[in-house]
Amino acid sequence: MVITVKDGAATDTNTPELLKRADAEIKLPAAPKKGSDLQTIIADANQQTPAVGQRVVRVDARAHGLGRTEYIDDMTWPNQLFAKVKRAEIAHARIKSVDVSEAAKMPGVKATLVGAEIPVNSFGPSLQDQPLINADKVHHVGDPVAAVAAETEQQCIDALKKIKVEYEPLTPIFNPIDAMKEGAIQVHDGKSNIYASKQIKKGD
């Protein structure tokens, strides 16, 4: 809301009518005519794409410029819930137990979730070795260890504070040089911390 005070009277200048009028008064620069101030980038633009060498107006430019774009945080639905994730505060450890019983009793909490409850608990862009919620081990600070869903965001925040996680601390590694050394602590299960190695050669 924008309030304008004139002659001692306050008025809201952010009404839909005024916004529409302001929108209509906006003068966007016209696209240049072909052959005027437009430099030729390629010999024949039609051979590639009509967008090359052209001034293209974004379809969402006006909405962004006027602050009318609706983002996910602006949207609400009937009976919607909020969800938040409990994250590890330790760099490397085994998870001995995750107790969500107190969180489940908090006002507004509708569901809790731990890694052991997920049937297929793995995903990844190349290797599906990343758990949705860690069940046995955390590999870095911020790994997810539990989740809650509640009626409000604040109820989620309050419930996360009630989740109790017991860890068995393991030796962490804080830089890639140490991680690549022979005999280094294994962050993930496997023979090496090195995910892949590749040799690239060029010329003779």
PDB file of C-alpha atoms in Angstrom:
ATOM      1  CA  MET A   1       0.000   0.000   0.000  1.00  0.00           C
ATOM      2  CA  VAL A   2       1.244   3.488  -0.880  1.00  0.00           C
ATOM      3  CA  ILE A   3      -0.290   6.410   1.029  1.00  0.00           C
ATOM      4  CA  THR A   4      -0.136   9.920  -0.399  1.00  0.00           C
ATOM      5  CA  VAL A   5      -0.903  12.936   1.788  1.00  0.00           C
ATOM      6  CA  LYS A   6      -2.204  16.045   0.026  1.00  0.00           C
ATOM      7  CA  ASP A   7      -3.817  19.064   1.683  1.00  0.00           C
ATOM      8  CA  GLY A   8      -3.968  17.158   4.956  1.00  0.00           C
ATOM      9  CA  ALA A   9      -5.892  14.221   3.453  1.00  0.00           C
ATOM     10  CA  ALA A  10      -4.395  10.746   3.080  1.00  0.00           C
ATOM     11  CA  THR A  11      -5.269   8.625   0.065  1.00  0.00           C
ATOM     12  CA  ASP A  12      -4.215   5.182  -1.082  1.00  0.00           C
ATOM     13  CA  THR A  13      -2.401   5.583  -4.404  1.00  0.00           C
ATOM     14  CA  ASN A  14      -1.969   1.864  -4.945  1.00  0.00           C
ATOM     15  CA  THR A  15      -5.549   1.097  -6.016  1.00  0.00           C
ATOM     16  CA  PRO A  16      -6.210  -1.188  -9.001  1.00  0.00           C
ATOM     17  CA  GLU A  17      -7.536   1.744 -11.048  1.00  0.00           C
ATOM     18  CA  LEU A  18      -4.420   3.829 -10.491  1.00  0.00           C
ATOM     19  CA  LEU A  19      -2.178   0.845 -11.196  1.00  0.00           C
ATOM     20  CA  LYS A  20      -3.966   0.236 -14.500  1.00  0.00           C
ATOM     21  CA  ARG A  21      -3.570   3.905 -15.408  1.00  0.00           C
ATOM     22  CA  ALA A  22       0.137   3.803 -14.527  1.00  0.00           C
ATOM     23  CA  ASP A  23       0.518   0.660 -16.613  1.00  0.00           C
ATOM     24  CA  ALA A  24      -1.097   2.341 -19.610  1.00  0.00           C
ATOM     25  CA  GLU A  25       1.183   5.366 -19.290  1.00  0.00           C
ATOM     26  CA  ILE A  26       4.371   3.320 -19.389  1.00  0.00           C
ATOM     27  CA  LYS A  27       6.175   3.902 -22.665  1.00  0.00           C
ATOM     28  CA  LEU A  28       8.386   0.997 -23.611  1.00  0.00           C
ATOM     29  CA  PRO A  29      11.056   1.642 -26.248  1.00  0.00           C
ATOM     30  CA  ALA A  30       9.999   0.450 -29.658  1.00  0.00           C
ATOM     31  CA  ALA A  31      11.956  -2.354 -31.251  1.00  0.00           C
ATOM     32  CA  PRO A  32      14.331  -1.026 -33.920  1.00  0.00           C
ATOM     33  CA  LYS A  33      13.350  -1.483 -37.519  1.00  0.00           C
ATOM     34  CA  LYS A  34      15.389  -3.950 -39.450  1.00  0.00           C
ATOM     35  CA  GLY A  35      18.261  -2.208 -41.163  1.00  0.00           C
ATOM     36  CA  SER A  36      18.127   0.952 -39.011  1.00  0.00           C
ATOM     37  CA  ASP A  37      20.277   0.904 -35.878  1.00  0.00           C
ATOM     38  CA  LEU A  38      20.471  -2.884 -35.741  1.00  0.00           C
ATOM     39  CA  GLN A  39      23.856  -4.341 -36.505  1.00  0.00           C
ATOM     40  CA  THR A  40      23.990  -7.429 -38.667  1.00  0.00           C
ATOM     41  CA  ILE A  41      25.232 -10.249 -36.496  1.00  0.00           C
ATOM     42  CA  ILE A  42      25.057 -13.060 -39.030  1.00  0.00           C
ATOM     43  CA  ALA A  43      24.688 -13.070 -42.785  1.00  0.00           C
ATOM     44  CA  ASP A  44      21.217 -14.603 -42.798  1.00  0.00           C
ATOM     45  CA  ALA A  45      19.427 -14.685 -39.443  1.00  0.00           C
ATOM     46  CA  ASN A  46      16.624 -16.862 -40.823  1.00  0.00           C
ATOM     47  CA  GLN A  47      19.069 -19.708 -41.294  1.00  0.00           C
ATOM     48  CA  GLN A  48      19.419 -19.996 -37.520  1.00  0.00           C
ATOM     49  CA  THR A  49      16.634 -18.294 -35.598  1.00  0.00           C
ATOM     50  CA  PRO A  50      14.593 -15.104 -35.970  1.00  0.00           C
ATOM     51  CA  ALA A  51      15.664 -14.131 -32.433  1.00  0.00           C
ATOM     52  CA  VAL A  52      19.310 -13.661 -33.389  1.00  0.00           C
ATOM     53  CA  GLY A  53      20.049  -9.986 -33.875  1.00  0.00           C
ATOM     54  CA  GLN A  54      16.580  -8.930 -32.755  1.00  0.00           C
ATOM     55  CA  ARG A  55      15.368  -7.057 -29.676  1.00  0.00           C
ATOM     56  CA  VAL A  56      13.047  -9.458 -27.896  1.00  0.00           C
ATOM     57  CA  VAL A  57      10.627  -8.305 -25.196  1.00  0.00           C
ATOM     58  CA  ARG A  58      10.245 -10.819 -22.382  1.00  0.00           C
ATOM     59  CA  VAL A  59       6.679 -12.009 -21.984  1.00  0.00           C
ATOM     60  CA  ASP A  60       6.900 -11.450 -18.220  1.00  0.00           C
ATOM     61  CA  ALA A  61       8.783  -8.135 -18.312  1.00  0.00           C
ATOM     62  CA  ARG A  62       5.757  -5.934 -17.633  1.00  0.00           C
ATOM     63  CA  ALA A  63       4.545  -8.041 -14.702  1.00  0.00           C
ATOM     64  CA  HIS A  64       8.036  -8.056 -13.165  1.00  0.00           C
ATOM     65  CA  GLY A  65       8.480  -4.326 -13.663  1.00  0.00           C
ATOM     66  CA  LEU A  66       5.156  -3.495 -12.010  1.00  0.00           C
ATOM     67  CA  GLY A  67       5.617  -5.942  -9.154  1.00  0.00           C
ATOM     68  CA  ARG A  68       2.624  -8.025 -10.207  1.00  0.00           C
ATOM     69  CA  THR A  69       4.390 -11.355 -10.658  1.00  0.00           C
ATOM     70  CA  GLU A  70       2.967 -13.999  -8.347  1.00  0.00           C
ATOM     71  CA  TYR A  71       5.580 -16.242  -6.770  1.00  0.00           C
ATOM     72  CA  ILE A  72       5.069 -19.466  -4.863  1.00  0.00           C
ATOM     73  CA  ASP A  73       5.242 -17.653  -1.507  1.00  0.00           C
ATOM     74  CA  ASP A  74       2.356 -15.443  -2.647  1.00  0.00           C
ATOM     75  CA  MET A  75       0.057 -18.398  -3.343  1.00  0.00           C
ATOM     76  CA  THR A  76      -2.327 -20.054  -0.922  1.00  0.00           C
ATOM     77  CA  TRP A  77      -4.626 -23.046  -1.281  1.00  0.00           C
ATOM     78  CA  PRO A  78      -7.419 -24.427   0.905  1.00  0.00           C
ATOM     79  CA  ASN A  79      -6.144 -26.757   3.641  1.00  0.00           C
ATOM     80  CA  GLN A  80      -2.521 -26.257   2.614  1.00  0.00           C
ATOM     81  CA  LEU A  81       0.301 -27.330   4.922  1.00  0.00           C
ATOM     82  CA  PHE A  82       3.814 -26.045   5.399  1.00  0.00           C
ATOM     83  CA  ALA A  83       6.858 -28.306   5.568  1.00  0.00           C
ATOM     84  CA  LYS A  84      10.348 -27.807   6.939  1.00  0.00           C
ATOM     85  CA  VAL A  85      13.425 -29.999   7.225  1.00  0.00           C
ATOM     86  CA  LYS A  86      15.581 -30.693  10.264  1.00  0.00           C
ATOM     87  CA  ARG A  87      19.223 -30.495   9.171  1.00  0.00           C
ATOM     88  CA  ALA A  88      22.395 -31.878  10.689  1.00  0.00           C
ATOM     89  CA  GLU A  89      24.615 -29.514  12.642  1.00  0.00           C
ATOM     90  CA  ILE A  90      27.592 -31.861  12.474  1.00  0.00           C
ATOM     91  CA  ALA A  91      29.859 -32.482   9.485  1.00  0.00           C
ATOM     92  CA  HIS A  92      30.304 -36.265   9.668  1.00  0.00           C
ATOM     93  CA  ALA A  93      28.506 -38.713  11.938  1.00  0.00           C
ATOM     94  CA  ARG A  94      26.457 -41.857  12.189  1.00  0.00           C
ATOM     95  CA  ILE A  95      22.825 -41.368  13.114  1.00  0.00           C
ATOM     96  CA  LYS A  96      22.081 -43.439  16.206  1.00  0.00           C
ATOM     97  CA  SER A  97      18.473 -42.317  16.668  1.00  0.00           C
ATOM     98  CA  VAL A  98      15.945 -39.704  15.564  1.00  0.00           C
ATOM     99  CA  ASP A  99      13.111 -39.011  18.009  1.00  0.00           C
ATOM    100  CA  VAL A 100      10.190 -37.065  16.534  1.00  0.00           C
ATOM    101  CA  SER A 101       7.635 -38.010  19.206  1.00  0.00           C
ATOM    102  CA  GLU A 102       7.612 -34.594  20.884  1.00  0.00           C
ATOM    103  CA  ALA A 103       7.452 -32.803  17.543  1.00  0.00           C
ATOM    104  CA  ALA A 104       4.438 -34.883  16.508  1.00  0.00           C
ATOM    105  CA  LYS A 105       2.524 -33.636  19.572  1.00  0.00           C
ATOM    106  CA  MET A 106       3.113 -29.948  18.833  1.00  0.00           C
ATOM    107  CA  PRO A 107       0.094 -27.770  17.926  1.00  0.00           C
ATOM    108  CA  GLY A 108      -0.747 -27.816  14.235  1.00  0.00           C
ATOM    109  CA  VAL A 109       1.672 -30.606  13.317  1.00  0.00           C
ATOM    110  CA  LYS A 110       0.060 -33.042  10.881  1.00  0.00           C
ATOM    111  CA  ALA A 111       2.967 -35.322   9.960  1.00  0.00           C
ATOM    112  CA  THR A 112       6.598 -36.134  10.655  1.00  0.00           C
ATOM    113  CA  LEU A 113       9.031 -38.044   8.461  1.00  0.00           C
ATOM    114  CA  VAL A 114      12.408 -39.718   8.974  1.00  0.00           C
ATOM    115  CA  GLY A 115      14.664 -41.480   6.496  1.00  0.00           C
ATOM    116  CA  ALA A 116      13.781 -44.993   7.650  1.00  0.00           C
ATOM    117  CA  GLU A 117      10.148 -44.399   6.641  1.00  0.00           C
ATOM    118  CA  ILE A 118      10.956 -43.686   2.980  1.00  0.00           C
ATOM    119  CA  PRO A 119      10.785 -46.888   0.859  1.00  0.00           C
ATOM    120  CA  VAL A 120      13.088 -45.688  -1.943  1.00  0.00           C
ATOM    121  CA  ASN A 121      15.345 -43.211  -0.187  1.00  0.00           C
ATOM    122  CA  SER A 122      17.839 -42.226  -2.875  1.00  0.00           C
ATOM    123  CA  PHE A 123      18.205 -39.881  -5.829  1.00  0.00           C
ATOM    124  CA  GLY A 124      20.948 -38.103  -7.743  1.00  0.00           C
ATOM    125  CA  PRO A 125      21.779 -36.469 -11.092  1.00  0.00           C
ATOM    126  CA  SER A 126      24.184 -39.211 -12.224  1.00  0.00           C
ATOM    127  CA  LEU A 127      24.379 -41.764  -9.425  1.00  0.00           C
ATOM    128  CA  GLN A 128      21.311 -42.227  -7.267  1.00  0.00           C
ATOM    129  CA  ASP A 129      23.338 -42.232  -4.069  1.00  0.00           C
ATOM    130  CA  GLN A 130      21.887 -39.217  -2.270  1.00  0.00           C
ATOM    131  CA  PRO A 131      19.168 -39.900   0.321  1.00  0.00           C
ATOM    132  CA  LEU A 132      16.079 -37.728   0.460  1.00  0.00           C
ATOM    133  CA  ILE A 133      16.392 -37.792   4.248  1.00  0.00           C
ATOM    134  CA  ASN A 134      19.500 -39.331   5.778  1.00  0.00           C
ATOM    135  CA  ALA A 135      18.739 -42.432   7.813  1.00  0.00           C
ATOM    136  CA  ASP A 136      22.134 -43.890   8.790  1.00  0.00           C
ATOM    137  CA  LYS A 137      24.814 -41.253   8.324  1.00  0.00           C
ATOM    138  CA  VAL A 138      25.335 -37.533   7.686  1.00  0.00           C
ATOM    139  CA  HIS A 139      28.110 -36.432   5.341  1.00  0.00           C
ATOM    140  CA  HIS A 140      28.088 -32.667   5.802  1.00  0.00           C
ATOM    141  CA  VAL A 141      26.510 -29.922   7.864  1.00  0.00           C
ATOM    142  CA  GLY A 142      23.015 -29.360   6.517  1.00  0.00           C
ATOM    143  CA  ASP A 143      22.193 -32.945   5.585  1.00  0.00           C
ATOM    144  CA  PRO A 144      18.445 -33.581   6.128  1.00  0.00           C
ATOM    145  CA  VAL A 145      17.637 -35.888   9.040  1.00  0.00           C
ATOM    146  CA  ALA A 146      13.874 -35.359   9.516  1.00  0.00           C
ATOM    147  CA  ALA A 147      10.917 -33.336   8.259  1.00  0.00           C
ATOM    148  CA  VAL A 148       7.649 -31.997   9.635  1.00  0.00           C
ATOM    149  CA  ALA A 149       4.421 -30.714   8.087  1.00  0.00           C
ATOM    150  CA  ALA A 150       2.150 -28.310   9.963  1.00  0.00           C
ATOM    151  CA  GLU A 151      -0.639 -25.806   9.472  1.00  0.00           C
ATOM    152  CA  THR A 152       1.667 -22.777   9.706  1.00  0.00           C
ATOM    153  CA  GLU A 153       5.320 -22.072   9.031  1.00  0.00           C
ATOM    154  CA  GLN A 154       5.925 -21.048  12.639  1.00  0.00           C
ATOM    155  CA  GLN A 155       4.453 -24.322  13.875  1.00  0.00           C
ATOM    156  CA  CYS A 156       6.969 -26.137  11.671  1.00  0.00           C
ATOM    157  CA  ILE A 157       9.829 -24.096  13.126  1.00  0.00           C
ATOM    158  CA  ASP A 158       8.681 -24.817  16.678  1.00  0.00           C
ATOM    159  CA  ALA A 159       8.298 -28.534  15.952  1.00  0.00           C
ATOM    160  CA  LEU A 160      11.803 -28.833  14.484  1.00  0.00           C
ATOM    161  CA  LYS A 161      13.221 -27.649  17.804  1.00  0.00           C
ATOM    162  CA  LYS A 162      11.589 -30.643  19.510  1.00  0.00           C
ATOM    163  CA  ILE A 163      13.239 -33.259  17.275  1.00  0.00           C
ATOM    164  CA  LYS A 164      16.046 -35.079  19.087  1.00  0.00           C
ATOM    165  CA  VAL A 165      18.863 -36.589  17.024  1.00  0.00           C
ATOM    166  CA  GLU A 166      21.619 -38.680  18.607  1.00  0.00           C
ATOM    167  CA  TYR A 167      24.878 -38.861  16.639  1.00  0.00           C
ATOM    168  CA  GLU A 168      28.086 -40.860  16.805  1.00  0.00           C
ATOM    169  CA  PRO A 169      30.653 -38.278  15.615  1.00  0.00           C
ATOM    170  CA  LEU A 170      33.096 -39.346  12.896  1.00  0.00           C
ATOM    171  CA  THR A 171      36.272 -37.659  11.675  1.00  0.00           C
ATOM    172  CA  PRO A 172      35.324 -34.959   9.148  1.00  0.00           C
ATOM    173  CA  ILE A 173      37.191 -33.806   6.044  1.00  0.00           C
ATOM    174  CA  PHE A 174      37.044 -30.115   5.252  1.00  0.00           C
ATOM    175  CA  ASN A 175      38.911 -29.755   1.939  1.00  0.00           C
ATOM    176  CA  PRO A 176      39.239 -31.744  -1.304  1.00  0.00           C
ATOM    177  CA  ILE A 177      43.036 -32.046  -1.111  1.00  0.00           C
ATOM    178  CA  ASP A 178      42.879 -34.035   2.112  1.00  0.00           C
ATOM    179  CA  ALA A 179      39.936 -36.033   0.772  1.00  0.00           C
ATOM    180  CA  MET A 180      42.006 -37.248  -2.214  1.00  0.00           C
ATOM    181  CA  LYS A 181      44.948 -38.453  -0.130  1.00  0.00           C
ATOM    182  CA  GLU A 182      45.597 -42.159   0.210  1.00  0.00           C
ATOM    183  CA  GLY A 183      44.061 -43.512   3.387  1.00  0.00           C
ATOM    184  CA  ALA A 184      41.750 -40.531   3.831  1.00  0.00           C
ATOM    185  CA  ILE A 185      38.552 -40.928   5.820  1.00  0.00           C
ATOM    186  CA  GLN A 186      35.790 -42.082   3.479  1.00  0.00           C
ATOM    187  CA  VAL A 187      32.962 -39.564   3.411  1.00  0.00           C
ATOM    188  CA  HIS A 188      30.708 -41.887   1.414  1.00  0.00           C
ATOM    189  CA  ASP A 189      30.712 -45.659   1.286  1.00  0.00           C
ATOM    190  CA  GLY A 190      33.106 -46.870  -1.388  1.00  0.00           C
ATOM    191  CA  LYS A 191      36.772 -47.322  -2.193  1.00  0.00           C
ATOM    192  CA  SER A 192      37.647 -43.658  -2.629  1.00  0.00           C
ATOM    193  CA  ASN A 193      36.439 -40.103  -2.098  1.00  0.00           C
ATOM    194  CA  ILE A 194      37.231 -39.422  -5.761  1.00  0.00           C
ATOM    195  CA  TYR A 195      33.979 -39.603  -7.690  1.00  0.00           C
ATOM    196  CA  ALA A 196      35.590 -39.847 -11.146  1.00  0.00           C
ATOM    197  CA  SER A 197      38.836 -39.006 -12.920  1.00  0.00           C
ATOM    198  CA  LYS A 198      39.313 -38.141 -16.569  1.00  0.00           C
ATOM    199  CA  GLN A 199      42.316 -37.319 -18.730  1.00  0.00           C
ATOM    200  CA  ILE A 200      41.846 -34.681 -21.423  1.00  0.00           C
ATOM    201  CA  LYS A 201      44.457 -34.301 -24.154  1.00  0.00           C
ATOM    202  CA  LYS A 202      44.655 -31.893 -27.069  1.00  0.00           C
ATOM    203  CA  GLY A 203      47.049 -31.795 -29.975  1.00  0.00           C
ATOM    204  CA  ASP A 204      50.223 -33.845 -30.359  1.00  0.00           C
TER     205      ASP A 204
END
